[in-house]
Short mmCIF file of C-alpha atoms in Angstrom, two decimals:
data_model
loop_
_atom_site.label_atom_id
_atom_site.label_comp_id
_atom_site.label_asym_id
_atom_site.label_seq_id
_atom_site.Cartn_x
_atom_site.Cartn_y
_atom_site.Cartn_z
CA MET U 1333 -30.62 32.22 0.17
CA PRO U 1334 -29.13 29.51 -2.06
CA ALA U 1335 -31.30 26.52 -2.85
CA LYS U 1336 -30.76 23.48 -0.65
CA PRO U 1337 -28.83 20.63 -2.38
CA THR U 1338 -31.18 17.90 -3.54
CA ASN U 1339 -28.96 14.86 -3.08
CA ASP U 1340 -25.88 13.55 -1.32
CA ALA U 1341 -23.43 14.22 -4.14
CA GLN U 1342 -24.64 17.77 -4.65
CA GLU U 1343 -24.15 18.40 -0.95
CA ALA U 1344 -20.47 17.56 -1.27
CA ALA U 1345 -19.86 18.95 -4.78
CA ALA U 1346 -16.44 20.59 -5.06
CA PRO U 1347 -13.89 21.32 -7.77
CA ARG U 1348 -11.19 18.71 -8.25
CA ALA U 1349 -7.50 19.34 -7.66
CA ASP U 1350 -4.85 18.36 -10.18
CA GLY U 1351 -3.21 15.97 -7.73
CA THR U 1352 0.24 17.52 -7.90
CA ARG U 1353 2.35 18.04 -4.81
CA ALA U 1354 0.84 20.47 -2.33
CA ARG U 1355 3.28 23.04 -0.99
CA GLY U 1356 2.65 25.86 1.44
CA ALA U 1357 -0.19 24.00 3.14
CA SER U 1358 0.14 26.11 6.25
CA GLY U 1359 -2.40 28.64 5.06
CA ALA U 1360 -6.14 28.38 5.42
CA ALA U 1361 -8.35 27.45 2.48
CA GLY U 1362 -7.05 29.47 -0.44
CA ALA U 1363 -7.94 29.90 -4.09
CA GLY U 1364 -9.88 26.93 -5.42
CA VAL U 1365 -10.30 25.32 -1.99
CA PRO U 1366 -13.97 24.85 -1.01
CA VAL U 1367 -15.03 26.96 1.96
CA GLU U 1368 -16.27 23.87 3.79
CA ALA U 1369 -13.08 21.85 3.27
CA VAL U 1370 -11.39 20.59 6.44
CA THR U 1371 -8.04 22.40 6.62
CA PRO U 1372 -6.42 19.98 9.16
CA LEU U 1373 -7.35 17.10 6.85
CA ILE U 1374 -5.73 18.83 3.87
CA ARG U 1375 -2.59 19.38 5.96
CA GLY U 1376 -2.52 15.76 7.12
CA ILE U 1377 -2.85 14.49 3.54
CA THR U 1378 0.00 16.82 2.54
CA VAL U 1379 2.24 15.29 5.24
CA LEU U 1380 1.40 11.74 4.13
CA ARG U 1381 2.14 12.58 0.50
CA GLU U 1382 5.48 14.16 1.35
CA LEU U 1383 6.44 11.08 3.34
CA THR U 1384 5.36 8.87 0.44
CA GLU U 1385 7.40 10.79 -2.12
CA SER U 1386 10.41 10.60 0.20
CA ASN U 1387 10.21 6.79 0.23
CA GLY U 1388 8.49 6.62 3.59
CA THR U 1389 10.82 8.54 5.90
CA LEU U 1390 11.51 12.20 6.65
CA SER U 1391 12.80 14.12 9.63
CA LEU U 1392 10.42 16.45 11.42
CA SER U 1393 12.43 19.45 10.23
CA ALA U 1394 12.38 18.17 6.63
CA LEU U 1395 8.60 17.80 6.85
CA GLU U 1396 8.40 21.35 8.09
CA ARG U 1397 10.39 22.61 5.10
CA ALA U 1398 8.61 20.43 2.54
CA THR U 1399 5.07 21.32 3.58
CA GLY U 1400 5.53 24.90 4.73
CA LEU U 1401 3.67 24.06 7.93
CA ALA U 1402 4.71 25.35 11.34
CA ARG U 1403 6.71 22.91 13.47
CA SER U 1404 3.99 22.86 16.12
CA THR U 1405 1.48 21.84 13.43
CA ILE U 1406 3.80 19.11 12.15
CA ASP U 1407 4.17 17.80 15.71
CA ARG U 1408 0.39 17.65 16.20
CA ILE U 1409 -0.21 15.98 12.83
CA THR U 1410 2.46 13.33 13.39
CA ALA U 1411 1.18 12.70 16.94
CA THR U 1412 -2.31 12.12 15.55
CA LEU U 1413 -1.05 9.85 12.76
CA ALA U 1414 1.08 7.94 15.28
CA ARG U 1415 -2.00 7.44 17.47
CA MET U 1416 -3.68 5.87 14.43
CA ASP U 1417 -0.58 3.68 13.87
CA TYR U 1418 -0.21 5.31 10.43
CA VAL U 1419 3.28 6.62 11.20
CA ARG U 1420 6.01 5.85 13.69
CA VAL U 1421 8.03 8.66 15.25
CA ASP U 1422 11.58 7.56 16.07
CA GLY U 1423 13.46 10.43 17.65
CA ARG U 1424 13.41 13.20 15.06
CA ASP U 1425 12.41 10.96 12.16
CA VAL U 1426 8.91 10.04 10.99
CA HIS U 1427 8.35 6.69 9.25
CA LEU U 1428 5.25 5.46 7.45
CA ALA U 1429 3.79 2.41 9.23
CA PRO U 1430 2.10 -0.66 7.66
CA ARG U 1431 -1.28 0.18 9.20
CA LEU U 1432 -1.51 3.12 6.77
CA MET U 1433 -1.97 0.59 3.96
CA GLU U 1434 -5.57 0.09 5.11
CA LEU U 1435 -6.42 3.25 3.14
CA GLY U 1436 -5.07 1.82 -0.11
CA ASN U 1437 -6.57 -1.56 0.77
CA ALA U 1438 -9.99 0.11 0.98
CA TYR U 1439 -9.60 1.36 -2.60
CA LEU U 1440 -8.24 -1.95 -3.94
CA SER U 1441 -10.97 -3.93 -2.15
CA ALA U 1442 -13.66 -1.71 -3.60
CA LEU U 1443 -12.08 -1.96 -7.06
CA ARG U 1444 -11.94 -5.81 -6.87
CA LEU U 1445 -9.67 -6.05 -9.94
CA PRO U 1446 -6.58 -7.22 -7.99
CA THR U 1447 -8.67 -9.86 -6.23
CA LEU U 1448 -10.11 -11.19 -9.48
CA LEU U 1449 -7.16 -10.81 -11.87
CA SER U 1450 -3.89 -10.97 -9.92
CA ALA U 1451 -3.64 -14.78 -10.07
CA ARG U 1452 -3.87 -14.70 -13.88
CA ALA U 1453 -1.28 -11.93 -14.04
CA ASP U 1454 1.04 -13.99 -11.83
CA ALA U 1455 0.51 -17.07 -14.00
CA LEU U 1456 1.35 -15.09 -17.14
CA ALA U 1457 4.54 -13.80 -15.50
CA ASP U 1458 5.54 -17.37 -14.61
CA GLU U 1459 4.81 -18.61 -18.12
CA LEU U 1460 6.72 -15.85 -19.90
CA ASP U 1461 9.38 -15.40 -17.22
CA GLU U 1462 8.82 -11.65 -17.53
CA SER U 1463 7.32 -9.03 -15.24
CA VAL U 1464 3.59 -8.44 -15.62
CA SER U 1465 1.63 -5.50 -14.24
CA LEU U 1466 -1.95 -4.30 -14.00
CA ALA U 1467 -2.62 -0.56 -14.12
CA VAL U 1468 -5.61 1.77 -13.97
CA ALA U 1469 -6.03 5.30 -15.24
CA ASP U 1470 -5.45 8.20 -12.88
CA ARG U 1471 -6.48 11.22 -14.94
CA ASP U 1472 -3.54 11.83 -17.33
CA GLY U 1473 -1.35 9.22 -15.64
CA ILE U 1474 -1.42 5.50 -14.93
CA ARG U 1475 -1.21 3.91 -11.51
CA PHE U 1476 -0.19 0.31 -10.82
CA ILE U 1477 -2.59 -1.93 -8.87
CA HIS U 1478 -0.65 -5.20 -9.18
CA GLN U 1479 2.92 -6.23 -9.91
CA ALA U 1480 4.32 -9.69 -10.64
CA THR U 1481 8.05 -8.99 -10.83
CA ARG U 1482 10.81 -11.40 -11.80
CA ARG U 1483 13.78 -11.64 -9.43
CA ARG U 1484 16.84 -10.80 -11.50
CA ALA U 1485 20.01 -8.78 -11.10
CA MET U 1486 18.40 -6.24 -13.43
CA SER U 1487 14.84 -6.02 -12.16
CA LEU U 1488 12.03 -3.50 -12.31
CA SER U 1489 11.44 -1.19 -9.39
CA PHE U 1490 7.86 -0.10 -9.97
CA ARG U 1491 5.61 -0.56 -6.96
CA ILE U 1492 1.89 -0.89 -6.42
CA GLY U 1493 0.52 2.64 -6.25
CA ASP U 1494 3.30 4.26 -8.31
CA LEU U 1495 2.06 6.98 -10.68
CA LEU U 1496 3.57 7.35 -14.16
CA PRO U 1497 2.85 9.94 -16.89
CA ALA U 1498 0.61 8.39 -19.52
CA GLU U 1499 2.74 9.51 -22.48
CA ARG U 1500 5.81 7.58 -21.26
CA THR U 1501 4.09 4.20 -20.82
CA ALA U 1502 2.49 1.43 -22.84
CA PRO U 1503 -0.88 1.59 -21.00
CA GLY U 1504 -1.10 5.37 -21.44
CA PRO U 1505 -2.19 5.47 -25.12
CA LEU U 1506 -4.85 2.85 -24.43
CA PHE U 1507 -6.37 4.88 -21.61
CA ALA U 1508 -6.06 8.03 -23.73
CA THR U 1509 -8.40 6.51 -26.33
CA GLU U 1510 -11.16 7.24 -23.78
CA TRP U 1511 -10.10 10.79 -22.93
CA THR U 1512 -12.48 13.67 -23.41
CA ASP U 1513 -11.49 17.07 -24.77
CA THR U 1514 -11.21 18.25 -21.15
CA ASP U 1515 -8.84 15.38 -20.36
CA TRP U 1516 -6.63 16.23 -23.33
CA GLN U 1517 -6.51 19.87 -22.28
CA HIS U 1518 -5.55 18.87 -18.74
CA TRP U 1519 -2.75 16.75 -20.17
CA ARG U 1520 -1.48 19.64 -22.32
CA ASP U 1521 -1.58 21.98 -19.31
CA ARG U 1522 0.37 19.51 -17.22
CA ARG U 1523 2.98 18.99 -19.93
CA ALA U 1524 3.41 22.74 -20.19
CA SER U 1525 3.77 23.26 -16.44
CA ASP U 1526 5.96 20.18 -15.80
CA PRO U 1527 7.90 19.48 -19.02
CA ARG U 1528 10.51 17.33 -17.24
CA ASP U 1529 7.97 15.18 -15.31
CA LEU U 1530 9.40 16.25 -11.95
CA SER U 1531 6.05 15.66 -10.25
CA PHE U 1532 6.23 11.94 -11.17
CA THR U 1533 8.77 10.67 -8.66
CA ALA U 1534 8.53 7.02 -9.83
CA VAL U 1535 10.21 7.74 -13.19
CA PRO U 1536 13.52 9.40 -14.09
CA PRO U 1537 12.97 13.05 -15.04
CA ARG U 1538 13.35 14.04 -18.66
CA LYS U 1539 16.78 15.45 -19.47
CA TYR U 1540 15.36 18.32 -21.45
CA GLY U 1541 12.31 20.54 -21.36
CA ALA U 1542 9.23 20.58 -23.52
CA ASP U 1543 9.43 18.48 -26.69
CA PRO U 1544 6.58 19.16 -29.12
CA HIS U 1545 7.59 16.13 -31.17
CA ALA U 1546 7.17 13.83 -28.14
CA ASP U 1547 3.71 15.23 -27.46
CA THR U 1548 2.72 14.79 -31.10
CA ALA U 1549 4.06 11.24 -30.97
CA PHE U 1550 1.81 10.46 -27.99
CA VAL U 1551 -1.24 11.60 -29.94
CA SER U 1552 -0.17 9.35 -32.81
CA ARG U 1553 0.41 6.43 -30.44
CA THR U 1554 -3.10 6.92 -29.08
CA HIS U 1555 -4.58 6.71 -32.59
CA GLU U 1556 -2.54 3.56 -33.24
CA ALA U 1557 -3.68 2.02 -29.93
CA ALA U 1558 -7.31 2.67 -30.86
CA ALA U 1559 -6.78 0.93 -34.20
CA ASN U 1560 -4.61 -1.97 -33.00
CA GLY U 1561 -6.03 -2.72 -29.56
CA TRP U 1562 -2.54 -2.79 -28.00
CA ALA U 1563 0.32 -0.38 -27.37
CA LEU U 1564 4.11 -0.40 -26.97
CA ASP U 1565 6.60 1.40 -24.76
CA ASP U 1566 9.92 1.33 -26.56
CA GLN U 1567 12.33 2.77 -23.97
CA LEU U 1568 10.16 5.80 -23.20
CA ILE U 1569 10.65 5.60 -19.42
CA GLU U 1570 14.37 4.92 -19.55
CA PRO U 1571 16.87 3.27 -21.94
CA GLY U 1572 16.57 -0.49 -22.05
CA LEU U 1573 13.02 -0.80 -20.71
CA VAL U 1574 10.35 -2.08 -23.11
CA ALA U 1575 6.72 -3.06 -22.53
CA ILE U 1576 3.63 -4.11 -24.40
CA SER U 1577 0.07 -3.60 -23.12
CA ALA U 1578 -3.47 -4.72 -23.87
CA PRO U 1579 -6.73 -3.45 -22.35
CA VAL U 1580 -8.94 -5.50 -20.05
CA ARG U 1581 -12.50 -4.35 -20.64
CA SER U 1582 -15.23 -4.39 -18.03
CA PRO U 1583 -18.56 -6.19 -18.60
CA HIS U 1584 -20.26 -4.47 -15.65
CA THR U 1585 -20.45 -0.93 -17.00
CA GLY U 1586 -22.94 0.77 -19.25
CA ASP U 1587 -20.36 0.56 -22.05
CA SER U 1588 -19.05 -3.01 -22.26
CA ARG U 1589 -16.00 -1.76 -24.15
CA LYS U 1590 -14.82 0.54 -21.36
CA ILE U 1591 -11.32 -0.23 -20.13
CA ALA U 1592 -11.28 -1.59 -16.58
CA CYS U 1593 -7.48 -1.88 -16.41
CA VAL U 1594 -4.52 -2.54 -18.67
CA ALA U 1595 -2.25 -5.60 -18.49
CA SER U 1596 1.41 -5.16 -19.48
CA VAL U 1597 4.39 -7.41 -20.06
CA VAL U 1598 7.59 -5.56 -19.19
CA SER U 1599 11.14 -6.56 -20.13
CA HIS U 1600 14.46 -5.02 -21.13
CA THR U 1601 16.22 -4.93 -24.46
CA SER U 1602 18.83 -7.53 -23.51
CA ARG U 1603 15.97 -10.05 -23.47
CA HIS U 1604 13.45 -8.65 -25.96
CA THR U 1605 13.29 -5.86 -28.46
CA ALA U 1606 10.03 -3.99 -28.92
CA HIS U 1607 9.52 -6.01 -32.13
CA ASP U 1608 10.02 -9.25 -30.16
CA LEU U 1609 7.35 -8.22 -27.68
CA ARG U 1610 4.89 -7.63 -30.51
CA THR U 1611 5.61 -10.86 -32.37
CA ALA U 1612 6.45 -13.31 -29.61
CA LEU U 1613 4.62 -12.15 -26.49
CA LEU U 1614 1.57 -10.20 -27.69
CA PRO U 1615 -0.44 -13.33 -28.67
CA ARG U 1616 0.01 -14.81 -25.19
CA LEU U 1617 -0.78 -11.47 -23.54
CA ARG U 1618 -4.00 -11.20 -25.55
CA SER U 1619 -4.96 -14.73 -24.59
CA ALA U 1620 -4.42 -13.92 -20.90
CA VAL U 1621 -6.46 -10.72 -21.26
CA THR U 1622 -9.31 -12.73 -22.78
CA GLU U 1623 -9.26 -15.01 -19.73
CA MET U 1624 -9.24 -11.95 -17.45
CA GLU U 1625 -12.29 -10.54 -19.22
CA ARG U 1626 -14.06 -13.89 -18.87
CA GLU U 1627 -13.26 -13.83 -15.16
CA LEU U 1628 -14.81 -10.37 -14.86
CA HIS U 1629 -17.84 -11.43 -16.91
CA ARG U 1630 -18.65 -14.52 -14.87
CA THR U 1631 -18.10 -12.80 -11.52
CA PRO U 1632 -21.08 -10.60 -10.71
CA PRO U 1633 -20.66 -7.54 -8.52
CA ARG U 1634 -20.55 -8.63 -4.90
CA GLU U 1635 -23.64 -8.07 -2.83
CA PRO U 1636 -23.02 -5.55 -0.05
CA GLY U 1637 -22.32 -7.24 3.26
CA PRO U 1638 -23.07 -5.85 6.69
CA PRO U 1639 -21.74 -2.29 6.62
CA PRO U 1640 -19.19 -1.20 9.21
CA SER U 1641 -20.43 1.05 11.94
CA ASN U 1642 -18.96 3.62 14.30
CA LEU U 1643 -15.50 3.47 12.76
CA ALA U 1644 -14.65 6.91 14.14
CA LEU U 1645 -16.01 6.66 17.67
CA TRP U 1646 -12.56 5.91 19.11
CA THR U 1647 -11.35 9.39 18.17
CA GLY U 1648 -13.25 11.05 21.03
CA GLU U 1649 -11.40 9.00 23.65
CA SER U 1650 -8.05 9.76 21.99
CA LYS U 1651 -8.85 13.46 22.07
CA GLN U 1652 -9.54 13.25 25.80
CA GLN U 1653 -6.28 11.40 26.43
CA LEU U 1654 -3.95 13.46 24.21
CA GLY U 1655 -5.70 16.80 24.40
CA ARG U 1656 -4.44 19.45 22.00
CA ASP U 1657 -1.83 17.09 20.52
CA PHE U 1658 -4.60 15.03 18.88
CA ILE U 1659 -6.31 16.56 15.82
CA GLU U 1660 -9.70 14.87 15.90
CA SER U 1661 -10.88 16.32 12.58
CA LEU U 1662 -7.85 14.73 10.86
CA ALA U 1663 -8.44 11.33 12.44
CA ARG U 1664 -12.16 11.43 11.66
CA GLY U 1665 -11.51 12.44 8.08
CA LEU U 1666 -9.06 9.60 7.45
CA THR U 1667 -11.53 7.14 8.95
CA VAL U 1668 -14.01 8.11 6.22
CA LEU U 1669 -11.81 6.42 3.61
CA THR U 1670 -12.01 3.07 5.43
CA ALA U 1671 -15.80 3.06 5.13
CA PHE U 1672 -15.34 1.87 1.52
CA GLY U 1673 -14.30 -1.66 0.62
CA GLU U 1674 -15.36 -4.91 -1.04
CA GLY U 1675 -19.12 -4.86 -1.53
CA ARG U 1676 -19.04 -1.13 -0.75
CA PRO U 1677 -17.48 0.49 -3.85
CA GLU U 1678 -20.08 3.28 -3.87
CA LEU U 1679 -21.54 4.93 -0.78
CA THR U 1680 -23.99 7.72 -0.23
CA LEU U 1681 -23.37 10.47 2.26
CA THR U 1682 -25.84 8.81 4.62
CA GLU U 1683 -24.02 5.47 4.34
CA VAL U 1684 -20.66 7.11 5.04
CA ALA U 1685 -22.09 8.81 8.12
CA GLN U 1686 -23.58 5.54 9.36
CA ALA U 1687 -20.37 3.56 8.76
CA THR U 1688 -18.19 6.04 10.61
CA GLY U 1689 -20.61 7.13 13.29
CA LEU U 1690 -20.02 10.76 12.28
CA ALA U 1691 -22.67 13.40 11.92
CA ARG U 1692 -23.77 13.93 8.31
CA ALA U 1693 -22.32 17.43 8.35
CA THR U 1694 -18.92 16.12 9.47
CA ALA U 1695 -18.89 13.31 6.90
CA ARG U 1696 -19.99 15.78 4.23
CA ARG U 1697 -17.09 18.15 4.94
CA ALA U 1698 -14.62 15.26 4.76
CA LEU U 1699 -16.04 14.18 1.39
CA ILE U 1700 -15.89 17.78 0.12
CA THR U 1701 -12.21 17.84 1.11
CA TYR U 1702 -11.45 14.52 -0.54
CA GLU U 1703 -13.16 15.46 -3.79
CA HIS U 1704 -11.12 18.65 -3.85
CA LEU U 1705 -7.94 16.57 -3.35
CA GLY U 1706 -8.94 14.09 -6.05
CA LEU U 1707 -9.27 11.16 -3.63
CA VAL U 1708 -13.04 10.80 -4.04
CA ALA U 1709 -15.21 10.97 -7.17
CA THR U 1710 -18.97 11.14 -7.79
CA PRO U 1711 -19.83 8.66 -10.57
CA ASN U 1712 -23.54 9.39 -10.25
CA PRO U 1713 -25.67 12.03 -8.49
CA ARG U 1714 -25.98 10.07 -5.25
CA ALA U 1715 -22.78 8.08 -4.83
CA PHE U 1716 -19.15 8.58 -3.87
CA THR U 1717 -16.25 6.32 -4.81
CA LEU U 1718 -12.57 6.23 -3.98
CA THR U 1719 -10.14 7.08 -6.78
CA PRO U 1720 -6.75 5.47 -7.54
CA ARG U 1721 -5.14 8.53 -5.94
CA VAL U 1722 -5.83 7.01 -2.52
CA LEU U 1723 -2.81 4.80 -3.28
CA SER U 1724 -0.65 7.94 -3.13
CA LEU U 1725 -1.07 7.89 0.65
CA GLY U 1726 1.90 5.71 1.57
CA PHE U 1727 1.17 2.62 -0.50
CA PRO U 1728 4.19 2.58 -2.88
CA PRO U 1729 6.99 2.55 -0.29
CA LEU U 1730 5.04 0.32 2.10
CA SER U 1731 4.22 -2.21 -0.65
CA ARG U 1732 7.85 -3.38 -0.51
CA THR U 1733 7.89 -3.93 3.26
CA SER U 1734 9.32 -7.24 4.53
CA LEU U 1735 8.28 -9.15 7.65
CA PRO U 1736 11.53 -8.28 9.51
CA GLU U 1737 10.89 -4.60 8.78
CA ILE U 1738 7.34 -4.93 10.08
CA ALA U 1739 8.52 -6.72 13.21
CA GLN U 1740 11.56 -4.60 14.12
CA PRO U 1741 9.79 -1.71 15.93
CA HIS U 1742 7.59 -4.21 17.76
CA LEU U 1743 10.67 -6.14 18.90
CA ALA U 1744 12.23 -2.91 20.16
CA ASP U 1745 9.09 -2.11 22.14
CA LEU U 1746 8.93 -5.63 23.58
CA THR U 1747 12.61 -5.57 24.59
CA SER U 1748 12.10 -2.25 26.37
CA ARG U 1749 9.27 -3.78 28.40
CA ILE U 1750 10.71 -7.16 29.36
CA HIS U 1751 14.40 -6.11 29.44
CA GLU U 1752 15.42 -9.21 27.53
CA SER U 1753 16.72 -9.62 23.97
CA THR U 1754 14.09 -10.57 21.40
CA SER U 1755 14.23 -11.95 17.87
CA LEU U 1756 12.24 -13.13 14.89
CA ALA U 1757 12.99 -16.42 13.13
CA VAL U 1758 11.71 -18.30 10.08
CA LEU U 1759 12.10 -21.87 8.91
CA SER U 1760 14.76 -22.54 6.26
CA ASP U 1761 13.83 -24.03 2.89
CA SER U 1762 15.07 -27.42 4.05
CA GLY U 1763 12.78 -27.34 7.06
CA GLU U 1764 15.62 -28.50 9.28
CA GLU U 1765 16.96 -25.15 10.44
CA ILE U 1766 15.69 -21.80 11.58
CA GLN U 1767 17.17 -18.49 10.51
CA TYR U 1768 17.02 -15.37 12.65
CA THR U 1769 15.78 -12.44 10.52
CA ALA U 1770 15.36 -9.61 13.06
CA ARG U 1771 16.91 -8.95 16.45
CA VAL U 1772 16.86 -6.38 19.27
CA THR U 1773 19.32 -6.79 22.14
CA THR U 1774 19.05 -5.60 25.69
CA GLY U 1775 21.80 -3.70 27.46
CA ARG U 1776 22.87 -6.44 29.86
CA VAL U 1777 26.43 -7.48 30.62
CA MET U 1778 25.49 -11.09 30.01
CA SER U 1779 23.16 -11.64 27.08
CA VAL U 1780 22.37 -14.29 24.48
CA ASN U 1781 24.68 -13.86 21.47
CA ILE U 1782 22.53 -14.29 18.36
CA THR U 1783 22.92 -12.18 15.21
CA VAL U 1784 20.61 -11.72 12.24
CA GLY U 1785 21.32 -14.49 9.74
CA THR U 1786 22.33 -17.04 12.39
CA ARG U 1787 21.01 -20.56 11.79
CA ARG U 1788 20.19 -23.17 14.41
CA PRO U 1789 18.77 -26.72 14.27
CA ALA U 1790 15.00 -26.27 14.27
CA HIS U 1791 14.23 -29.17 16.57
CA ALA U 1792 16.56 -27.84 19.29
CA THR U 1793 15.18 -24.29 19.54
CA ALA U 1794 11.96 -22.76 20.83
CA PRO U 1795 11.27 -20.91 17.55
CA GLY U 1796 11.95 -24.11 15.65
CA ARG U 1797 9.51 -26.10 17.77
CA VAL U 1798 6.80 -23.52 17.08
CA LEU U 1799 7.46 -23.55 13.34
CA LEU U 1800 7.75 -27.34 13.09
CA ALA U 1801 4.48 -27.83 14.96
CA ASP U 1802 2.66 -26.04 12.14
CA THR U 1803 4.48 -27.68 9.23
CA HIS U 1804 3.93 -31.17 10.67
CA ASP U 1805 0.21 -30.47 10.86
CA GLN U 1806 0.16 -31.07 14.58
CA GLU U 1807 -2.35 -29.46 16.90
CA HIS U 1808 -1.66 -25.71 17.03
CA LEU U 1809 1.02 -24.98 19.57
CA GLY U 1810 0.41 -21.85 21.62
CA TYR U 1811 4.07 -21.46 22.61
CA ALA U 1812 7.30 -23.37 23.08
CA LEU U 1813 9.52 -23.19 26.18
CA LEU U 1814 12.95 -24.81 26.04
CA ASP U 1815 14.95 -25.20 29.21
CA GLU U 1816 18.71 -25.69 28.71
CA GLU U 1817 18.26 -28.10 25.79
CA LEU U 1818 20.37 -26.25 23.22
CA GLU U 1819 22.93 -24.96 25.72
CA GLU U 1820 23.40 -25.22 29.46
CA GLY U 1821 21.91 -22.21 31.27
CA LEU U 1822 19.89 -21.05 28.24
CA ARG U 1823 16.13 -20.73 28.58
CA SER U 1824 14.08 -19.74 25.52
CA LEU U 1825 10.43 -18.89 24.92
CA ALA U 1826 8.74 -18.52 21.51
CA VAL U 1827 5.26 -17.84 20.12
CA PRO U 1828 3.98 -18.15 16.53
CA ILE U 1829 3.37 -15.39 13.96
CA ARG U 1830 0.54 -16.33 11.58
CA ASP U 1831 -0.30 -15.00 8.12
CA ARG U 1832 -3.76 -14.06 6.81
CA CYS U 1833 -4.55 -17.74 6.18
CA GLY U 1834 -3.61 -18.81 9.71
CA ARG U 1835 -0.33 -20.46 8.72
CA VAL U 1836 2.65 -20.03 11.04
CA VAL U 1837 5.25 -18.13 9.00
CA ALA U 1838 7.60 -16.97 11.74
CA ALA U 1839 8.28 -17.22 15.45
CA LEU U 1840 8.80 -14.47 18.01
CA ASN U 1841 11.40 -15.43 20.58
CA THR U 1842 13.13 -14.27 23.72
CA ALA U 1843 16.10 -16.03 25.28
CA MET U 1844 17.85 -15.48 28.60
CA HIS U 1845 20.04 -17.08 31.24
CA ALA U 1846 18.00 -19.53 33.28
CA SER U 1847 18.80 -17.69 36.50
CA ARG U 1848 16.85 -14.59 35.46
CA HIS U 1849 13.40 -16.17 35.06
CA THR U 1850 12.01 -19.44 36.35
CA ARG U 1851 9.96 -21.61 34.04
CA ARG U 1852 6.83 -20.44 35.80
CA GLU U 1853 7.82 -16.77 35.44
CA CYS U 1854 8.41 -17.32 31.74
CA VAL U 1855 4.79 -18.43 31.38
CA THR U 1856 3.16 -15.98 33.79
CA ASP U 1857 5.24 -12.87 33.09
CA LEU U 1858 6.90 -13.13 29.68
CA LEU U 1859 4.40 -15.16 27.66
CA PRO U 1860 1.60 -12.54 27.80
CA GLU U 1861 4.03 -9.87 26.60
CA LEU U 1862 5.21 -12.04 23.70
CA THR U 1863 1.66 -12.98 22.78
CA SER U 1864 0.43 -9.39 22.68
CA THR U 1865 3.45 -8.37 20.59
CA ALA U 1866 2.84 -11.25 18.19
CA THR U 1867 -0.76 -10.07 17.80
CA ARG U 1868 0.41 -6.57 16.84
CA ILE U 1869 2.94 -7.96 14.34
CA GLU U 1870 0.24 -10.16 12.83
CA SER U 1871 -2.13 -7.21 12.52
CA ASP U 1872 0.46 -5.22 10.56
CA LEU U 1873 1.38 -8.27 8.48
CA HIS U 1874 -2.25 -8.96 7.57
CA THR U 1875 -2.77 -5.35 6.50
CA ALA U 1876 0.43 -5.24 4.46
CA ALA U 1877 -0.14 -8.63 2.79
CA ARG U 1878 -3.71 -8.09 1.67
CA PHE U 1879 -2.69 -6.99 -1.84
CA THR U 1880 1.10 -7.25 -1.77
CA HIS U 1881 3.67 -9.98 -1.26
CA VAL U 1882 5.50 -9.58 2.06
CA PRO U 1883 8.91 -11.32 2.00
CA LEU U 1884 9.65 -13.32 5.14
CA THR U 1885 13.36 -12.42 5.06
#
């Protein structure tokens, strides 16, 4: 009999995967897959990654082809993910949903770097009028954890969570100064198996195959980065793009010189040459990095707060309701990732089991699976941490989601329930008008004619009254009901949409002919439906906006 593992990490020890795209996931655990890995969880992760790499949307048949899974399996996985509000199934298409971002939020919260450093990165971007990013190492690649992008006709399209090959970036040589011999060998193996960088969907593929000179150049750039303390990207990703990077070192590790993240200033050659970046912008970048390091030094690790509990208990009820269509082992496994967060960057197996309400054996199998997939690491013999690869589960495409995109499916659901047209509106910059930003119409012969982009005087509309009540610092208005004030026969009802800070940023509205609903019916019948819909929109907005900027229009 084998000896019993002596600690939590040994219980879940498993070889790590290379993190490349998983194809043919329909089979059971194959070569290199731990015997105790949860096969439905592996398949679910495969579906999420395929959706992510397809910019958030795929048809059911395309998912079937991309993953190699049977259609019945795809249907069960998407039904389970839809139950978790991680995807939305619209006819034959599957869309990633904002709620999925809670997985990436768990990693970013545990990491704390975006919370502590993003304001300084934003300030540097404003000062230089250039894009600034923060990135962390993800084995032989880099992954973005924050982006402060300038709005220009020629702008950068990198997103939080995007993975880039280290050798084609400015941060890459800096991270490579800390690589072990094993890391270098992994990099060489990857370059040999993927010479055109086809597995990195965030960058243009190389035009040609393996280039020994390019690989030698990366080694040289790494030596230069170690000597200089900074690194350049002179059009390595694509022509015209240049960047300069400097490391932000962590004071809370055993080695105070270990790189916590890398800050980069990114531009294009019509504004700066690589030489300009080094002479004109590097001093200011280094100054900002010094301030970031001071911020890390004076901010001690956060004390753990009350841990979550029973995160996965809801899955049993869903299994009873949906039966075979609900894959409970997939839902339970995904819940394990949400046990981590701010104040909980490292958890033992026991702590994961307590947070989720799962049996230790169930939590252990999920952690075995995640370590195999590269989503979980074991920094010491007793602890588990999330890796940057968690951001590969939907975060890049969802990080560019706008409020109208978040609201649209909720408006469609509301319209189908109340059989009236619904819309979303925001206040204009002047504060005197509202602008409709999303709209779903009902199939009535006589309906309110409002199109997206339409503007109306704020004071004369129900959405405007809701929005003005907040900007004028009046007592919070629960709803606004206008009766034939803007137009004879038009009755309109609106409720507020609030951001994470409680500010009203939009209004949810329905409008109808006055003959269809009395004023009392608007309050007793329609208001509860609008309020519940607003709550769901706010929940998605709060999840999406935790570490990203969500445009209101």
